mmCIF file of C-alpha atoms in Angstrom:
data_model
loop_
_atom_site.group_PDB
_atom_site.id
_atom_site.type_symbol
_atom_site.label_atom_id
_atom_site.label_comp_id
_atom_site.label_asym_id
_atom_site.label_seq_id
_atom_site.Cartn_x
_atom_site.Cartn_y
_atom_site.Cartn_z
ATOM 1 C CA VAL A 744 -13.893 68.439 235.374
ATOM 2 C CA GLN A 745 -16.777 67.591 237.709
ATOM 3 C CA LEU A 746 -19.985 66.173 236.247
ATOM 4 C CA GLN A 747 -23.503 66.223 237.672
ATOM 5 C CA ALA A 748 -26.187 64.080 236.053
ATOM 6 C CA SER A 749 -29.857 64.778 236.690
ATOM 7 C CA GLY A 750 -33.307 64.309 235.235
ATOM 8 C CA GLY A 751 -33.987 60.687 236.006
ATOM 9 C CA GLY A 752 -37.281 59.453 237.337
ATOM 10 C CA LEU A 753 -40.178 57.084 236.897
ATOM 11 C CA VAL A 754 -41.958 57.062 233.549
ATOM 12 C CA GLN A 755 -44.374 54.742 231.802
ATOM 13 C CA ALA A 756 -43.334 52.779 228.760
ATOM 14 C CA GLY A 757 -43.645 54.938 225.670
ATOM 15 C CA GLY A 758 -42.940 58.101 227.614
ATOM 16 C CA SER A 759 -40.031 60.527 227.517
ATOM 17 C CA LEU A 760 -37.362 61.923 229.804
ATOM 18 C CA ARG A 761 -34.532 64.360 229.328
ATOM 19 C CA LEU A 762 -31.328 63.830 231.248
ATOM 20 C CA SER A 763 -28.863 66.630 231.852
ATOM 21 C CA CYS A 764 -25.141 66.486 232.492
ATOM 22 C CA ALA A 765 -23.771 69.724 233.905
ATOM 23 C CA ALA A 766 -20.050 70.316 234.159
ATOM 24 C CA SER A 767 -17.948 72.502 236.373
ATOM 25 C CA GLY A 768 -14.276 73.115 235.968
ATOM 26 C CA ARG A 769 -12.945 72.749 232.433
ATOM 27 C CA THR A 770 -15.590 73.266 229.803
ATOM 28 C CA PHE A 771 -17.195 70.724 227.505
ATOM 29 C CA SER A 772 -15.211 72.194 224.613
ATOM 30 C CA THR A 773 -12.218 70.296 226.029
ATOM 31 C CA TYR A 774 -13.847 66.867 226.380
ATOM 32 C CA HIS A 775 -16.022 64.451 224.512
ATOM 33 C CA ILE A 776 -19.070 63.468 226.558
ATOM 34 C CA GLY A 777 -20.716 60.094 226.755
ATOM 35 C CA TRP A 778 -23.774 58.657 228.422
ATOM 36 C CA PHE A 779 -23.590 55.156 229.828
ATOM 37 C CA ARG A 780 -26.086 53.076 231.740
ATOM 38 C CA GLN A 781 -26.016 50.148 234.094
ATOM 39 C CA ALA A 782 -29.032 47.984 234.763
ATOM 40 C CA PRO A 783 -29.260 45.748 237.842
ATOM 41 C CA GLY A 784 -27.083 42.693 237.418
ATOM 42 C CA LYS A 785 -25.648 43.901 234.113
ATOM 43 C CA GLU A 786 -22.437 45.537 233.003
ATOM 44 C CA ARG A 787 -22.222 49.223 232.271
ATOM 45 C CA GLU A 788 -22.910 49.919 228.603
ATOM 46 C CA PHE A 789 -22.444 52.823 226.240
ATOM 47 C CA VAL A 790 -25.613 54.690 225.277
ATOM 48 C CA ALA A 791 -24.629 57.819 223.329
ATOM 49 C CA GLY A 792 -21.713 60.168 222.813
ATOM 50 C CA ILE A 793 -21.042 63.641 221.466
ATOM 51 C CA SER A 794 -17.743 65.080 220.355
ATOM 52 C CA ARG A 795 -16.345 68.173 222.040
ATOM 53 C CA SER A 796 -17.191 70.237 218.962
ATOM 54 C CA GLY A 797 -20.702 68.853 218.900
ATOM 55 C CA GLY A 798 -20.191 67.859 215.297
ATOM 56 C CA ARG A 799 -20.199 64.098 215.832
ATOM 57 C CA THR A 800 -22.560 61.866 217.725
ATOM 58 C CA ASN A 801 -22.860 58.119 218.081
ATOM 59 C CA TYR A 802 -25.433 55.825 219.608
ATOM 60 C CA ALA A 803 -25.834 52.285 220.772
ATOM 61 C CA GLY A 804 -27.979 50.307 218.395
ATOM 62 C CA SER A 805 -30.579 49.706 221.085
ATOM 63 C CA VAL A 806 -31.336 53.425 221.433
ATOM 64 C CA LYS A 807 -30.731 54.742 217.921
ATOM 65 C CA GLY A 808 -33.776 56.572 216.643
ATOM 66 C CA ARG A 809 -35.214 56.960 220.141
ATOM 67 C CA PHE A 810 -32.504 58.882 222.031
ATOM 68 C CA THR A 811 -30.825 62.134 221.024
ATOM 69 C CA ILE A 812 -27.684 63.593 222.557
ATOM 70 C CA SER A 813 -27.002 67.306 222.307
ATOM 71 C CA GLY A 814 -24.813 69.887 223.952
ATOM 72 C CA ASP A 815 -24.934 73.517 225.000
ATOM 73 C CA ASN A 816 -21.383 74.732 225.533
ATOM 74 C CA ALA A 817 -22.601 78.090 226.810
ATOM 75 C CA LYS A 818 -24.334 76.263 229.667
ATOM 76 C CA ASN A 819 -21.659 73.573 230.000
ATOM 77 C CA THR A 820 -24.459 71.040 229.751
ATOM 78 C CA VAL A 821 -25.062 67.934 227.639
ATOM 79 C CA TYR A 822 -28.552 66.515 227.293
ATOM 80 C CA LEU A 823 -29.905 63.078 226.530
ATOM 81 C CA GLN A 824 -33.439 63.220 225.207
ATOM 82 C CA MET A 825 -35.027 59.811 225.606
ATOM 83 C CA ASN A 826 -38.259 59.066 223.755
ATOM 84 C CA SER A 827 -40.332 55.924 223.322
ATOM 85 C CA LEU A 828 -38.878 54.525 226.498
ATOM 86 C CA LYS A 829 -39.026 50.804 227.117
ATOM 87 C CA ALA A 830 -38.828 48.750 230.280
ATOM 88 C CA GLU A 831 -35.373 47.570 229.205
ATOM 89 C CA ASP A 832 -34.132 51.173 229.343
ATOM 90 C CA THR A 833 -34.422 51.007 233.132
ATOM 91 C CA ALA A 834 -30.968 51.660 234.563
ATOM 92 C CA VAL A 835 -28.748 54.128 236.337
ATOM 93 C CA TYR A 836 -27.503 56.561 233.723
ATOM 94 C CA TYR A 837 -24.055 58.126 233.993
ATOM 95 C CA CYS A 838 -22.412 60.884 232.033
ATOM 96 C CA ALA A 839 -18.684 60.832 231.548
ATOM 97 C CA ALA A 840 -15.957 62.911 229.937
ATOM 98 C CA SER A 841 -13.103 61.735 227.752
ATOM 99 C CA ARG A 842 -10.273 63.169 225.672
ATOM 100 C CA SER A 843 -10.986 60.453 223.091
ATOM 101 C CA PHE A 844 -14.207 60.001 221.121
ATOM 102 C CA GLY A 845 -15.341 56.444 221.566
ATOM 103 C CA THR A 846 -17.717 53.968 223.110
ATOM 104 C CA MET A 847 -15.455 52.146 225.568
ATOM 105 C CA SER A 848 -15.861 53.123 229.209
ATOM 106 C CA TYR A 849 -12.109 52.910 229.900
ATOM 107 C CA LEU A 850 -11.625 55.969 227.660
ATOM 108 C CA TYR A 851 -13.616 58.100 230.083
ATOM 109 C CA GLY A 852 -11.670 59.466 233.011
ATOM 110 C CA TYR A 853 -14.338 61.593 234.610
ATOM 111 C CA TRP A 854 -17.731 60.333 235.739
ATOM 112 C CA GLY A 855 -20.856 61.842 237.239
ATOM 113 C CA GLN A 856 -22.741 60.210 240.088
ATOM 114 C CA GLY A 857 -25.565 58.683 238.040
ATOM 115 C CA THR A 858 -29.290 59.261 237.835
ATOM 116 C CA LEU A 859 -31.886 56.496 238.007
ATOM 117 C CA VAL A 860 -34.342 55.983 235.185
ATOM 118 C CA THR A 861 -37.200 53.558 235.820
ATOM 119 C CA VAL A 862 -39.573 52.668 233.012
ATOM 120 C CA SER A 863 -42.728 50.869 234.049
ATOM 121 C CA SER A 864 -44.398 48.532 231.592
#
């Protein structure tokens, strides 16, 4: 599966962005999808995940209540709606696909190229 992340940009603190992760090849019904992010000088961290059925989601504590992950299997696209953005959300955001539902990056064998989110304070 090939993944293409998009939707990043510059936004003021308190604003919103919606990231998209479009897949080609095998459909999202085969894989669980996760969003990760990596800020400058920091390790990549899990942000949110959705099961291949769409029935389960999980979130990092730092984004719970502000970010929402959702999927549209008909469009082969997973979205990450990000509200109430903070300066500390600034990072490159990656979507990834896995055959296992989890938060660890090593579970994810397929990665998109990343999209930059910059939140100005």
